[in-house]
Amino acid sequence: MKKILLLASFITISFLGVSCTSNKSVYQETTEVVTDNFASGYFDKHIKGNEYEVAYRGLDMNQKKVFDLSMLRAAEMTKQKGFKNFVVLSKVSESNKVGKQQIKTNTLKIAMYNDVPAKYGTYYNAADEYTRLANKYKIK
């Protein structure tokens, strides 16, 4: 009986260790091009001025999480570039299958501002959005 309890404890601890570290590896930089060893992660590029394209590709994730993690990257980049707010200018969501894996990608075109022009009705405070999403997905 002790061996069974010990084994069950080991399996539970191992599972908890994997699940605690899995979110950290999910939010990471990756390449835009899908290669043989592709992984979940974000990639971005400068378009012009204060505009950037930010994308998140998730393997076997639901579209809501993929969208949220692209927004997390947009908020993080906005803060890194010294801006307070960002506006989503466009959003494209895609879903593809490679082998047995479902790949979902969310691409945002964003513009970063300190003072958002009045023409934009909806904008996001980068610090607030980053905190909300980082807490939701337990990403530090």
PDB file of C-alpha atoms in Angstrom:
ATOM      1  CA  MET A   1       0.000   0.000   0.000  1.00  0.00           C
ATOM      2  CA  LYS A   2       2.855   2.399   0.836  1.00  0.00           C
ATOM      3  CA  LYS A   3       4.397   1.774  -2.586  1.00  0.00           C
ATOM      4  CA  ILE A   4       1.121   2.655  -4.306  1.00  0.00           C
ATOM      5  CA  LEU A   5       0.749   5.872  -2.265  1.00  0.00           C
ATOM      6  CA  LEU A   6       4.380   6.780  -2.923  1.00  0.00           C
ATOM      7  CA  LEU A   7       3.946   6.167  -6.660  1.00  0.00           C
ATOM      8  CA  ALA A   8       0.700   8.152  -6.728  1.00  0.00           C
ATOM      9  CA  SER A   9       2.405  11.037  -4.896  1.00  0.00           C
ATOM     10  CA  PHE A  10       5.325  10.978  -7.332  1.00  0.00           C
ATOM     11  CA  ILE A  11       2.992  11.029 -10.340  1.00  0.00           C
ATOM     12  CA  THR A  12       0.960  13.895  -8.863  1.00  0.00           C
ATOM     13  CA  ILE A  13       4.081  15.944  -8.075  1.00  0.00           C
ATOM     14  CA  SER A  14       5.486  15.254 -11.544  1.00  0.00           C
ATOM     15  CA  PHE A  15       2.234  16.308 -13.176  1.00  0.00           C
ATOM     16  CA  LEU A  16       2.045  19.502 -11.118  1.00  0.00           C
ATOM     17  CA  GLY A  17       5.646  20.329 -12.034  1.00  0.00           C
ATOM     18  CA  VAL A  18       4.906  19.933 -15.731  1.00  0.00           C
ATOM     19  CA  SER A  19       1.697  21.937 -15.606  1.00  0.00           C
ATOM     20  CA  CYS A  20       3.363  24.777 -13.671  1.00  0.00           C
ATOM     21  CA  THR A  21       6.198  25.097 -16.145  1.00  0.00           C
ATOM     22  CA  SER A  22       4.127  24.566 -19.274  1.00  0.00           C
ATOM     23  CA  ASN A  23       2.737  28.120 -19.404  1.00  0.00           C
ATOM     24  CA  LYS A  24       6.252  29.568 -19.220  1.00  0.00           C
ATOM     25  CA  SER A  25       7.336  27.679 -22.308  1.00  0.00           C
ATOM     26  CA  VAL A  26       4.112  28.552 -24.145  1.00  0.00           C
ATOM     27  CA  TYR A  27       4.823  32.296 -23.967  1.00  0.00           C
ATOM     28  CA  GLN A  28       8.119  32.602 -25.773  1.00  0.00           C
ATOM     29  CA  GLU A  29       9.535  34.044 -28.949  1.00  0.00           C
ATOM     30  CA  THR A  30       9.396  31.788 -31.991  1.00  0.00           C
ATOM     31  CA  THR A  31       9.952  32.151 -35.713  1.00  0.00           C
ATOM     32  CA  GLU A  32       7.365  33.342 -38.192  1.00  0.00           C
ATOM     33  CA  VAL A  33       8.193  30.453 -40.512  1.00  0.00           C
ATOM     34  CA  VAL A  34       6.901  27.043 -39.441  1.00  0.00           C
ATOM     35  CA  THR A  35       9.868  24.656 -39.332  1.00  0.00           C
ATOM     36  CA  ASP A  36      10.211  21.002 -38.386  1.00  0.00           C
ATOM     37  CA  ASN A  37      10.594  21.869 -34.699  1.00  0.00           C
ATOM     38  CA  PHE A  38       8.014  24.656 -34.540  1.00  0.00           C
ATOM     39  CA  ALA A  39       6.606  25.638 -31.177  1.00  0.00           C
ATOM     40  CA  SER A  40       3.953  27.854 -29.687  1.00  0.00           C
ATOM     41  CA  GLY A  41       5.064  31.424 -29.327  1.00  0.00           C
ATOM     42  CA  TYR A  42       4.993  35.007 -30.543  1.00  0.00           C
ATOM     43  CA  PHE A  43       6.753  36.833 -33.323  1.00  0.00           C
ATOM     44  CA  ASP A  44       6.516  40.438 -34.411  1.00  0.00           C
ATOM     45  CA  LYS A  45       7.847  42.953 -36.879  1.00  0.00           C
ATOM     46  CA  HIS A  46       8.031  46.690 -37.282  1.00  0.00           C
ATOM     47  CA  ILE A  47       5.827  48.088 -40.052  1.00  0.00           C
ATOM     48  CA  LYS A  48       6.460  51.846 -39.872  1.00  0.00           C
ATOM     49  CA  GLY A  49       6.605  54.587 -37.279  1.00  0.00           C
ATOM     50  CA  ASN A  50       4.603  53.456 -34.259  1.00  0.00           C
ATOM     51  CA  GLU A  51       2.940  50.524 -36.078  1.00  0.00           C
ATOM     52  CA  TYR A  52       3.842  46.879 -35.547  1.00  0.00           C
ATOM     53  CA  GLU A  53       2.519  43.489 -36.495  1.00  0.00           C
ATOM     54  CA  VAL A  54       2.282  41.119 -33.543  1.00  0.00           C
ATOM     55  CA  ALA A  55       1.357  37.454 -33.927  1.00  0.00           C
ATOM     56  CA  TYR A  56       0.954  34.489 -31.649  1.00  0.00           C
ATOM     57  CA  ARG A  57       0.907  30.906 -32.906  1.00  0.00           C
ATOM     58  CA  GLY A  58      -0.499  28.254 -30.565  1.00  0.00           C
ATOM     59  CA  LEU A  59      -0.294  24.511 -30.996  1.00  0.00           C
ATOM     60  CA  ASP A  60      -3.400  22.638 -29.853  1.00  0.00           C
ATOM     61  CA  MET A  61      -4.791  25.751 -28.106  1.00  0.00           C
ATOM     62  CA  ASN A  62      -8.212  27.321 -28.368  1.00  0.00           C
ATOM     63  CA  GLN A  63      -8.582  30.540 -30.349  1.00  0.00           C
ATOM     64  CA  LYS A  64      -9.392  32.630 -27.243  1.00  0.00           C
ATOM     65  CA  LYS A  65      -6.062  31.766 -25.612  1.00  0.00           C
ATOM     66  CA  VAL A  66      -4.161  32.435 -28.845  1.00  0.00           C
ATOM     67  CA  PHE A  67      -5.872  35.846 -29.119  1.00  0.00           C
ATOM     68  CA  ASP A  68      -5.139  36.655 -25.471  1.00  0.00           C
ATOM     69  CA  LEU A  69      -1.456  35.762 -25.843  1.00  0.00           C
ATOM     70  CA  SER A  70      -1.153  37.966 -28.942  1.00  0.00           C
ATOM     71  CA  MET A  71      -2.684  40.793 -26.895  1.00  0.00           C
ATOM     72  CA  LEU A  72      -0.231  40.046 -24.081  1.00  0.00           C
ATOM     73  CA  ARG A  73       2.656  40.428 -26.537  1.00  0.00           C
ATOM     74  CA  ALA A  74       1.164  43.663 -27.907  1.00  0.00           C
ATOM     75  CA  ALA A  75       0.948  45.066 -24.372  1.00  0.00           C
ATOM     76  CA  GLU A  76       4.468  43.901 -23.531  1.00  0.00           C
ATOM     77  CA  MET A  77       5.937  45.451 -26.695  1.00  0.00           C
ATOM     78  CA  THR A  78       4.082  48.703 -26.123  1.00  0.00           C
ATOM     79  CA  LYS A  79       5.619  48.999 -22.663  1.00  0.00           C
ATOM     80  CA  GLN A  80       9.084  48.028 -23.959  1.00  0.00           C
ATOM     81  CA  LYS A  81       8.920  50.736 -26.649  1.00  0.00           C
ATOM     82  CA  GLY A  82       8.070  53.378 -24.021  1.00  0.00           C
ATOM     83  CA  PHE A  83       4.384  53.875 -24.891  1.00  0.00           C
ATOM     84  CA  LYS A  84       1.391  53.707 -22.546  1.00  0.00           C
ATOM     85  CA  ASN A  85      -1.403  52.593 -24.871  1.00  0.00           C
ATOM     86  CA  PHE A  86      -2.032  50.623 -28.024  1.00  0.00           C
ATOM     87  CA  VAL A  87      -4.792  50.404 -30.607  1.00  0.00           C
ATOM     88  CA  VAL A  88      -5.628  47.269 -32.582  1.00  0.00           C
ATOM     89  CA  LEU A  89      -5.854  48.398 -36.206  1.00  0.00           C
ATOM     90  CA  SER A  90      -6.653  44.939 -37.617  1.00  0.00           C
ATOM     91  CA  LYS A  91      -6.918  41.321 -36.508  1.00  0.00           C
ATOM     92  CA  VAL A  92      -6.581  38.104 -38.514  1.00  0.00           C
ATOM     93  CA  SER A  93      -7.231  34.665 -37.010  1.00  0.00           C
ATOM     94  CA  GLU A  94      -6.198  31.497 -38.818  1.00  0.00           C
ATOM     95  CA  SER A  95      -6.438  27.792 -38.105  1.00  0.00           C
ATOM     96  CA  ASN A  96      -4.377  25.109 -39.872  1.00  0.00           C
ATOM     97  CA  LYS A  97      -3.458  21.516 -39.287  1.00  0.00           C
ATOM     98  CA  VAL A  98       0.074  20.153 -39.613  1.00  0.00           C
ATOM     99  CA  GLY A  99       0.173  16.412 -39.134  1.00  0.00           C
ATOM    100  CA  LYS A 100      -1.932  15.722 -36.070  1.00  0.00           C
ATOM    101  CA  GLN A 101      -1.425  19.156 -34.535  1.00  0.00           C
ATOM    102  CA  GLN A 102      -3.918  21.990 -34.803  1.00  0.00           C
ATOM    103  CA  ILE A 103      -2.171  25.355 -35.240  1.00  0.00           C
ATOM    104  CA  LYS A 104      -4.031  28.576 -34.496  1.00  0.00           C
ATOM    105  CA  THR A 105      -2.481  31.942 -35.274  1.00  0.00           C
ATOM    106  CA  ASN A 106      -3.712  35.388 -34.332  1.00  0.00           C
ATOM    107  CA  THR A 107      -2.072  38.379 -36.016  1.00  0.00           C
ATOM    108  CA  LEU A 108      -2.642  41.932 -34.814  1.00  0.00           C
ATOM    109  CA  LYS A 109      -1.618  45.140 -36.496  1.00  0.00           C
ATOM    110  CA  ILE A 110      -1.203  47.660 -33.691  1.00  0.00           C
ATOM    111  CA  ALA A 111      -0.292  51.303 -33.248  1.00  0.00           C
ATOM    112  CA  MET A 112       1.329  52.520 -30.029  1.00  0.00           C
ATOM    113  CA  TYR A 113       0.586  55.863 -28.396  1.00  0.00           C
ATOM    114  CA  ASN A 114       0.997  57.767 -25.169  1.00  0.00           C
ATOM    115  CA  ASP A 115      -2.018  59.939 -25.950  1.00  0.00           C
ATOM    116  CA  VAL A 116      -4.418  58.038 -28.198  1.00  0.00           C
ATOM    117  CA  PRO A 117      -5.947  60.161 -31.001  1.00  0.00           C
ATOM    118  CA  ALA A 118      -9.677  60.774 -30.606  1.00  0.00           C
ATOM    119  CA  LYS A 119     -10.431  58.941 -33.884  1.00  0.00           C
ATOM    120  CA  TYR A 120      -9.839  55.616 -32.095  1.00  0.00           C
ATOM    121  CA  GLY A 121     -12.798  54.592 -29.977  1.00  0.00           C
ATOM    122  CA  THR A 122     -11.183  51.556 -28.386  1.00  0.00           C
ATOM    123  CA  TYR A 123      -7.660  51.402 -27.040  1.00  0.00           C
ATOM    124  CA  TYR A 124      -5.821  49.396 -24.415  1.00  0.00           C
ATOM    125  CA  ASN A 125      -3.659  50.575 -21.545  1.00  0.00           C
ATOM    126  CA  ALA A 126      -0.528  48.444 -21.976  1.00  0.00           C
ATOM    127  CA  ALA A 127       0.291  48.083 -18.273  1.00  0.00           C
ATOM    128  CA  ASP A 128      -3.271  47.100 -17.322  1.00  0.00           C
ATOM    129  CA  GLU A 129      -3.651  44.672 -20.232  1.00  0.00           C
ATOM    130  CA  TYR A 130      -0.273  43.078 -19.533  1.00  0.00           C
ATOM    131  CA  THR A 131      -1.065  42.589 -15.840  1.00  0.00           C
ATOM    132  CA  ARG A 132      -4.532  41.165 -16.549  1.00  0.00           C
ATOM    133  CA  LEU A 133      -3.355  38.628 -19.127  1.00  0.00           C
ATOM    134  CA  ALA A 134      -0.107  37.678 -17.383  1.00  0.00           C
ATOM    135  CA  ASN A 135      -2.104  36.924 -14.239  1.00  0.00           C
ATOM    136  CA  LYS A 136      -4.786  35.025 -16.166  1.00  0.00           C
ATOM    137  CA  TYR A 137      -2.199  32.706 -17.764  1.00  0.00           C
ATOM    138  CA  LYS A 138       0.255  32.778 -14.835  1.00  0.00           C
ATOM    139  CA  ILE A 139       3.078  34.241 -16.914  1.00  0.00           C
ATOM    140  CA  LYS A 140       5.739  36.344 -15.238  1.00  0.00           C
TER     141      LYS A 140
END
